[in-house]
Amino acid sequence: MPVKKFLQYIQFEKRYSPHTVTAYQSDLNQFIIYLNAQFQTDDIAKANHFFIRSWIVSLIEAKINTRSINRKITVLKSFYKFLMREQMIEQNPMIKIQSPKNSKRLPVFVDKIKMNDVLNDENYENDFEGLRDKLMVDMFYNTGMRLSELTNLKLQDINQQVCSIKVLGKRNKERIIPYALPLNSLITEYLNERTKKLSEVESDSLSLFINCKGKAVYNKLVYRVVNEKVGNKTTLKKKSPHVLRHTFATHLLDNGADLNAVKELLGHSSLAATQVYTHNTIEKLKNTHKQAHPRG
């Protein structure tokens, strides 16, 4: 019951995205399973700091990465804070819990030459799906939007007159992202083919990106497309839509873009989240100095 009330709270009051709500539910369920197995209880509201520390240690021993562990701790902090607010518990067990330090990881991105290869026509089939796939990849790179933001795009979100896209980000925050003029011709070409496809399958979908049945594309389909197209032209281990988001931000900063402007384009709530991309630029400068300086 406490978990259900908490999930309703973050969904309807905090207005977290469905993806985030599902992730929170999954983490809480994992903790409940652990409580059952180790302490023969599924009453998460009665878990104390000893139980929580025991779970964290088990995650570390299972070689779960630090970022994932810290995310689970964040979920528990939000959950027990909610229980305190609702007077469902008298003490917050998270007060004595410390998060392990995250190891610094630079965002993975595609370099400029390889990105041109990824967007080359030869990387796509000459049909409706090929045109759609190219536009999706190009839109990720042009705008830096998230996977869920792209799959939720509607026709009315595109303004070709001023070359901008309205996206609905985390916590239902809207933002307007401009895109480069050359993308307009690709959008127009796709929209024409999209209209033909809808007439063939007798669909009236309002989603911008559709599959061959006229239905909105889903996250796994888009992920699979990006993974394949980036994988065809690079040797990166990670080939997700988020890598294209990293690429967008890194290339902007490499070319002198203002950090605050990049923050707004990405839809970050704080500058700290955006600053991670400056490390790639600094590393690039270090390598240049090392290669070019007589005492490098």
GROMACS .gro file of C-alpha atoms in nm:
model
  296
    1MET     CA    1   0.000   0.000   0.000
    2PRO     CA    2   0.275   0.258   0.083
    3VAL     CA    3   0.447   0.186  -0.249
    4LYS     CA    4   0.124   0.227  -0.444
    5LYS     CA    5   0.049   0.560  -0.276
    6PHE     CA    6   0.403   0.679  -0.340
    7LEU     CA    7   0.389   0.587  -0.709
    8GLN     CA    8   0.057   0.771  -0.745
    9TYR     CA    9   0.216   1.072  -0.576
   10ILE     CA   10   0.514   1.093  -0.813
   11GLN     CA   11   0.291   1.025  -1.114
   12PHE     CA   12   0.007   1.269  -1.049
   13GLU     CA   13   0.149   1.529  -0.812
   14LYS     CA   14   0.516   1.538  -0.908
   15ARG     CA   15   0.422   1.460  -1.271
   16TYR     CA   16   0.716   1.228  -1.331
   17SER     CA   17   0.728   1.060  -1.671
   18PRO     CA   18   0.586   0.706  -1.712
   19HIS     CA   19   0.942   0.583  -1.772
   20THR     CA   20   1.061   0.732  -1.439
   21VAL     CA   21   0.760   0.594  -1.248
   22THR     CA   22   0.831   0.247  -1.387
   23ALA     CA   23   1.199   0.276  -1.290
   24TYR     CA   24   1.107   0.381  -0.935
   25GLN     CA   25   0.863   0.092  -0.906
   26SER     CA   26   1.125  -0.153  -1.027
   27ASP     CA   27   1.384  -0.033  -0.772
   28LEU     CA   28   1.136  -0.051  -0.484
   29ASN     CA   29   1.025  -0.399  -0.591
   30GLN     CA   30   1.389  -0.512  -0.599
   31PHE     CA   31   1.434  -0.390  -0.242
   32ILE     CA   32   1.117  -0.568  -0.128
   33ILE     CA   33   1.238  -0.894  -0.287
   34TYR     CA   34   1.568  -0.853  -0.100
   35LEU     CA   35   1.386  -0.789   0.230
   36ASN     CA   36   1.183  -1.105   0.177
   37ALA     CA   37   1.486  -1.317   0.096
   38GLN     CA   38   1.719  -1.188   0.369
   39PHE     CA   39   1.491  -1.073   0.650
   40GLN     CA   40   1.164  -1.262   0.585
   41THR     CA   41   0.954  -0.947   0.557
   42ASP     CA   42   0.796  -0.756   0.273
   43ASP     CA   43   0.694  -0.458   0.487
   44ILE     CA   44   0.913  -0.192   0.328
   45ALA     CA   45   0.777   0.076   0.563
   46LYS     CA   46   0.939  -0.102   0.858
   47ALA     CA   47   1.283  -0.141   0.701
   48ASN     CA   48   1.559   0.019   0.909
   49HIS     CA   49   1.898   0.158   0.807
   50PHE     CA   50   2.062  -0.182   0.876
   51PHE     CA   51   1.838  -0.349   0.616
   52ILE     CA   52   1.907  -0.074   0.364
   53ARG     CA   53   2.284  -0.084   0.418
   54SER     CA   54   2.275  -0.461   0.379
   55TRP     CA   55   2.101  -0.422   0.041
   56ILE     CA   56   2.354  -0.162  -0.076
   57VAL     CA   57   2.643  -0.391   0.019
   58SER     CA   58   2.482  -0.677  -0.175
   59LEU     CA   59   2.455  -0.452  -0.482
   60ILE     CA   60   2.821  -0.355  -0.454
   61GLU     CA   61   2.923  -0.720  -0.418
   62ALA     CA   62   2.714  -0.802  -0.726
   63LYS     CA   63   2.928  -0.549  -0.918
   64ILE     CA   64   2.633  -0.317  -0.989
   65ASN     CA   65   2.780   0.012  -1.110
   66THR     CA   66   2.791   0.306  -0.869
   67ARG     CA   67   2.554   0.522  -1.071
   68SER     CA   68   2.284   0.255  -1.062
   69ILE     CA   69   2.329   0.207  -0.688
   70ASN     CA   70   2.304   0.582  -0.626
   71ARG     CA   71   1.988   0.596  -0.835
   72LYS     CA   72   1.833   0.326  -0.615
   73ILE     CA   73   1.938   0.520  -0.303
   74THR     CA   74   1.775   0.832  -0.448
   75VAL     CA   75   1.453   0.637  -0.499
   76LEU     CA   76   1.458   0.515  -0.138
   77LYS     CA   77   1.527   0.869  -0.012
   78SER     CA   78   1.224   1.001  -0.202
   79PHE     CA   79   1.010   0.709  -0.084
   80TYR     CA   80   1.089   0.740   0.288
   81LYS     CA   81   1.064   1.119   0.275
   82PHE     CA   82   0.712   1.070   0.137
   83LEU     CA   83   0.628   0.824   0.416
   84MET     CA   84   0.749   1.075   0.676
   85ARG     CA   85   0.536   1.347   0.518
   86GLU     CA   86   0.233   1.119   0.524
   87GLN     CA   87   0.312   1.025   0.888
   88MET     CA   88   0.333   0.658   0.792
   89ILE     CA   89   0.668   0.622   0.971
   90GLU     CA   90   0.820   0.800   1.271
   91GLN     CA   91   1.187   0.787   1.169
   92ASN     CA   92   1.353   0.819   0.831
   93PRO     CA   93   1.598   0.526   0.788
   94MET     CA   94   1.779   0.706   0.505
   95ILE     CA   95   1.931   0.966   0.740
   96LYS     CA   96   2.216   0.726   0.824
   97ILE     CA   97   2.270   0.617   0.462
   98GLN     CA   98   2.558   0.760   0.259
   99SER     CA   99   2.583   0.728  -0.118
  100PRO     CA  100   2.902   0.581  -0.266
  101LYS     CA  101   3.103   0.822  -0.479
  102ASN     CA  102   3.037   0.806  -0.851
  103SER     CA  103   3.334   0.725  -1.070
  104LYS     CA  104   3.385   1.001  -1.325
  105ARG     CA  105   3.281   0.887  -1.671
  106LEU     CA  106   3.309   1.105  -1.978
  107PRO     CA  107   3.002   1.099  -2.203
  108VAL     CA  108   3.045   0.879  -2.510
  109PHE     CA  109   2.999   1.067  -2.838
  110VAL     CA  110   3.050   1.027  -3.213
  111ASP     CA  111   3.324   1.242  -3.366
  112LYS     CA  112   3.232   1.485  -3.643
  113ILE     CA  113   3.373   1.287  -3.935
  114LYS     CA  114   3.205   0.964  -3.822
  115MET     CA  115   2.879   1.152  -3.761
  116ASN     CA  116   2.880   1.263  -4.126
  117ASP     CA  117   2.924   0.896  -4.222
  118VAL     CA  118   2.631   0.797  -3.997
  119LEU     CA  119   2.408   1.050  -4.175
  120ASN     CA  120   2.527   0.959  -4.525
  121ASP     CA  121   2.250   0.839  -4.759
  122GLU     CA  122   2.432   0.513  -4.822
  123ASN     CA  123   2.363   0.415  -4.459
  124TYR     CA  124   1.987   0.403  -4.523
  125GLU     CA  125   1.748   0.208  -4.745
  126ASN     CA  126   1.580   0.396  -5.029
  127ASP     CA  127   1.223   0.351  -4.901
  128PHE     CA  128   0.978   0.490  -4.645
  129GLU     CA  129   1.151   0.325  -4.347
  130GLY     CA  130   1.494   0.434  -4.467
  131LEU     CA  131   1.380   0.796  -4.500
  132ARG     CA  132   1.211   0.785  -4.158
  133ASP     CA  133   1.517   0.629  -3.995
  134LYS     CA  134   1.750   0.893  -4.140
  135LEU     CA  135   1.524   1.172  -4.017
  136MET     CA  136   1.509   1.023  -3.667
  137VAL     CA  137   1.889   0.994  -3.644
  138ASP     CA  138   1.939   1.342  -3.792
  139MET     CA  139   1.681   1.490  -3.554
  140PHE     CA  140   1.856   1.340  -3.251
  141TYR     CA  141   2.184   1.493  -3.368
  142ASN     CA  142   2.027   1.827  -3.466
  143THR     CA  143   1.831   1.880  -3.145
  144GLY     CA  144   1.981   1.665  -2.868
  145MET     CA  145   1.634   1.551  -2.763
  146ARG     CA  146   1.576   1.242  -2.551
  147LEU     CA  147   1.439   0.913  -2.685
  148SER     CA  148   1.100   0.956  -2.515
  149GLU     CA  149   1.077   1.313  -2.644
  150LEU     CA  150   1.123   1.198  -3.003
  151THR     CA  151   0.876   0.908  -2.987
  152ASN     CA  152   0.612   1.140  -2.839
  153LEU     CA  153   0.640   1.404  -3.112
  154LYS     CA  154   0.319   1.501  -3.290
  155LEU     CA  155   0.276   1.666  -3.628
  156GLN     CA  156   0.180   1.998  -3.472
  157ASP     CA  157   0.507   2.005  -3.274
  158ILE     CA  158   0.706   2.079  -3.590
  159ASN     CA  159   0.722   2.442  -3.709
  160GLN     CA  160   0.898   2.437  -4.045
  161GLN     CA  161   0.849   2.811  -4.097
  162VAL     CA  162   1.085   2.900  -3.813
  163CYS     CA  163   1.275   2.566  -3.803
  164SER     CA  164   1.182   2.468  -3.449
  165ILE     CA  165   1.038   2.171  -3.260
  166LYS     CA  166   0.831   2.177  -2.942
  167VAL     CA  167   0.916   1.887  -2.711
  168LEU     CA  168   0.768   1.768  -2.385
  169GLY     CA  169   1.058   1.689  -2.152
  170LYS     CA  170   1.096   1.552  -1.802
  171ARG     CA  171   0.822   1.644  -1.555
  172ASN     CA  172   0.611   1.763  -1.851
  173LYS     CA  173   0.827   2.070  -1.911
  174GLU     CA  174   0.789   2.208  -2.262
  175ARG     CA  175   1.080   2.359  -2.451
  176ILE     CA  176   1.138   2.484  -2.804
  177ILE     CA  177   1.445   2.355  -2.988
  178PRO     CA  178   1.567   2.516  -3.310
  179TYR     CA  179   1.712   2.300  -3.585
  180ALA     CA  180   1.937   2.365  -3.885
  181LEU     CA  181   1.768   2.474  -4.209
  182PRO     CA  182   1.897   2.176  -4.417
  183LEU     CA  183   1.687   1.944  -4.198
  184ASN     CA  184   1.372   2.110  -4.335
  185SER     CA  185   1.400   1.948  -4.677
  186LEU     CA  186   1.437   1.604  -4.516
  187ILE     CA  187   1.130   1.672  -4.298
  188THR     CA  188   0.927   1.776  -4.603
  189GLU     CA  189   1.034   1.468  -4.797
  190TYR     CA  190   0.944   1.243  -4.504
  191LEU     CA  191   0.605   1.410  -4.446
  192ASN     CA  192   0.512   1.347  -4.811
  193GLU     CA  193   0.602   0.978  -4.781
  194ARG     CA  194   0.427   0.960  -4.445
  195THR     CA  195   0.103   1.086  -4.602
  196LYS     CA  196   0.126   0.819  -4.873
  197LYS     CA  197   0.192   0.548  -4.613
  198LEU     CA  198  -0.108   0.653  -4.401
  199SER     CA  199  -0.336   0.641  -4.704
  200GLU     CA  200  -0.215   0.288  -4.784
  201VAL     CA  201  -0.284   0.152  -4.434
  202GLU     CA  202  -0.590   0.372  -4.370
  203SER     CA  203  -0.457   0.532  -4.053
  204ASP     CA  204  -0.511   0.883  -3.914
  205SER     CA  205  -0.222   0.884  -3.666
  206LEU     CA  206  -0.108   1.228  -3.547
  207SER     CA  207   0.234   1.100  -3.437
  208LEU     CA  208   0.522   1.243  -3.637
  209PHE     CA  209   0.712   0.915  -3.662
  210ILE     CA  210   0.512   0.607  -3.759
  211ASN     CA  211   0.583   0.247  -3.851
  212CYS     CA  212   0.470   0.068  -4.167
  213LYS     CA  213   0.130  -0.002  -4.008
  214GLY     CA  214   0.066   0.368  -3.951
  215LYS     CA  215   0.111   0.348  -3.574
  216ALA     CA  216   0.345   0.560  -3.362
  217VAL     CA  217   0.700   0.430  -3.334
  218TYR     CA  218   0.797   0.290  -2.994
  219ASN     CA  219   1.118   0.325  -2.792
  220LYS     CA  220   1.264  -0.017  -2.877
  221LEU     CA  221   1.218   0.038  -3.251
  222VAL     CA  222   1.394   0.376  -3.241
  223TYR     CA  223   1.671   0.240  -3.017
  224ARG     CA  224   1.726  -0.049  -3.259
  225VAL     CA  225   1.748   0.189  -3.557
  226VAL     CA  226   2.004   0.417  -3.389
  227ASN     CA  227   2.207   0.121  -3.265
  228GLU     CA  228   2.227  -0.019  -3.618
  229LYS     CA  229   2.301   0.307  -3.801
  230VAL     CA  230   2.566   0.427  -3.555
  231GLY     CA  231   2.709   0.074  -3.536
  232ASN     CA  232   2.747   0.060  -3.915
  233LYS     CA  233   2.990   0.354  -3.915
  234THR     CA  234   3.160   0.352  -3.573
  235THR     CA  235   3.328   0.111  -3.335
  236LEU     CA  236   3.163   0.257  -3.024
  237LYS     CA  237   3.040   0.006  -2.766
  238LYS     CA  238   2.749   0.232  -2.674
  239LYS     CA  239   2.531   0.325  -2.972
  240SER     CA  240   2.210   0.452  -2.813
  241PRO     CA  241   1.998   0.763  -2.886
  242HIS     CA  242   2.154   0.911  -2.572
  243VAL     CA  243   2.497   0.889  -2.740
  244LEU     CA  244   2.358   1.117  -3.014
  245ARG     CA  245   2.237   1.354  -2.740
  246HIS     CA  246   2.592   1.353  -2.599
  247THR     CA  247   2.725   1.412  -2.951
  248PHE     CA  248   2.494   1.712  -3.003
  249ALA     CA  249   2.609   1.877  -2.680
  250THR     CA  250   2.980   1.798  -2.726
  251HIS     CA  251   2.993   1.932  -3.083
  252LEU     CA  252   2.815   2.253  -2.980
  253LEU     CA  253   3.063   2.317  -2.698
  254ASP     CA  254   3.358   2.225  -2.921
  255ASN     CA  255   3.243   2.501  -3.157
  256GLY     CA  256   3.221   2.762  -2.880
  257ALA     CA  257   2.854   2.744  -2.780
  258ASP     CA  258   2.756   2.907  -2.449
  259LEU     CA  259   2.714   2.652  -2.170
  260ASN     CA  260   2.386   2.808  -2.051
  261ALA     CA  261   2.245   2.792  -2.404
  262VAL     CA  262   2.334   2.422  -2.429
  263LYS     CA  263   2.169   2.367  -2.090
  264GLU     CA  264   1.843   2.518  -2.221
  265LEU     CA  265   1.857   2.318  -2.545
  266LEU     CA  266   1.906   1.992  -2.353
  267GLY     CA  267   1.631   2.074  -2.104
  268HIS     CA  268   1.857   2.031  -1.802
  269SER     CA  269   1.725   2.169  -1.473
  270SER     CA  270   2.074   2.261  -1.348
  271LEU     CA  271   2.400   2.370  -1.505
  272ALA     CA  272   2.586   2.092  -1.323
  273ALA     CA  273   2.424   1.832  -1.548
  274THR     CA  274   2.548   2.017  -1.857
  275GLN     CA  275   2.901   2.079  -1.730
  276VAL     CA  276   2.992   1.713  -1.775
  277TYR     CA  277   3.020   1.783  -2.149
  278THR     CA  278   3.293   2.042  -2.094
  279HIS     CA  279   3.522   1.760  -1.977
  280ASN     CA  280   3.526   1.616  -2.329
  281THR     CA  281   3.633   1.955  -2.465
  282ILE     CA  282   3.904   1.989  -2.197
  283GLU     CA  283   4.033   1.638  -2.272
  284LYS     CA  284   4.049   1.728  -2.641
  285LEU     CA  285   4.252   2.041  -2.560
  286LYS     CA  286   4.486   1.835  -2.340
  287ASN     CA  287   4.548   1.587  -2.622
  288THR     CA  288   4.612   1.871  -2.870
  289HIS     CA  289   4.859   2.031  -2.628
  290LYS     CA  290   5.033   1.699  -2.569
  291GLN     CA  291   5.070   1.632  -2.942
  292ALA     CA  292   5.169   1.985  -3.049
  293HIS     CA  293   5.373   2.129  -2.763
  294PRO     CA  294   5.750   2.062  -2.762
  295ARG     CA  295   5.728   1.957  -2.399
  296GLY     CA  296   5.386   1.794  -2.428
   0.00000   0.00000   0.00000
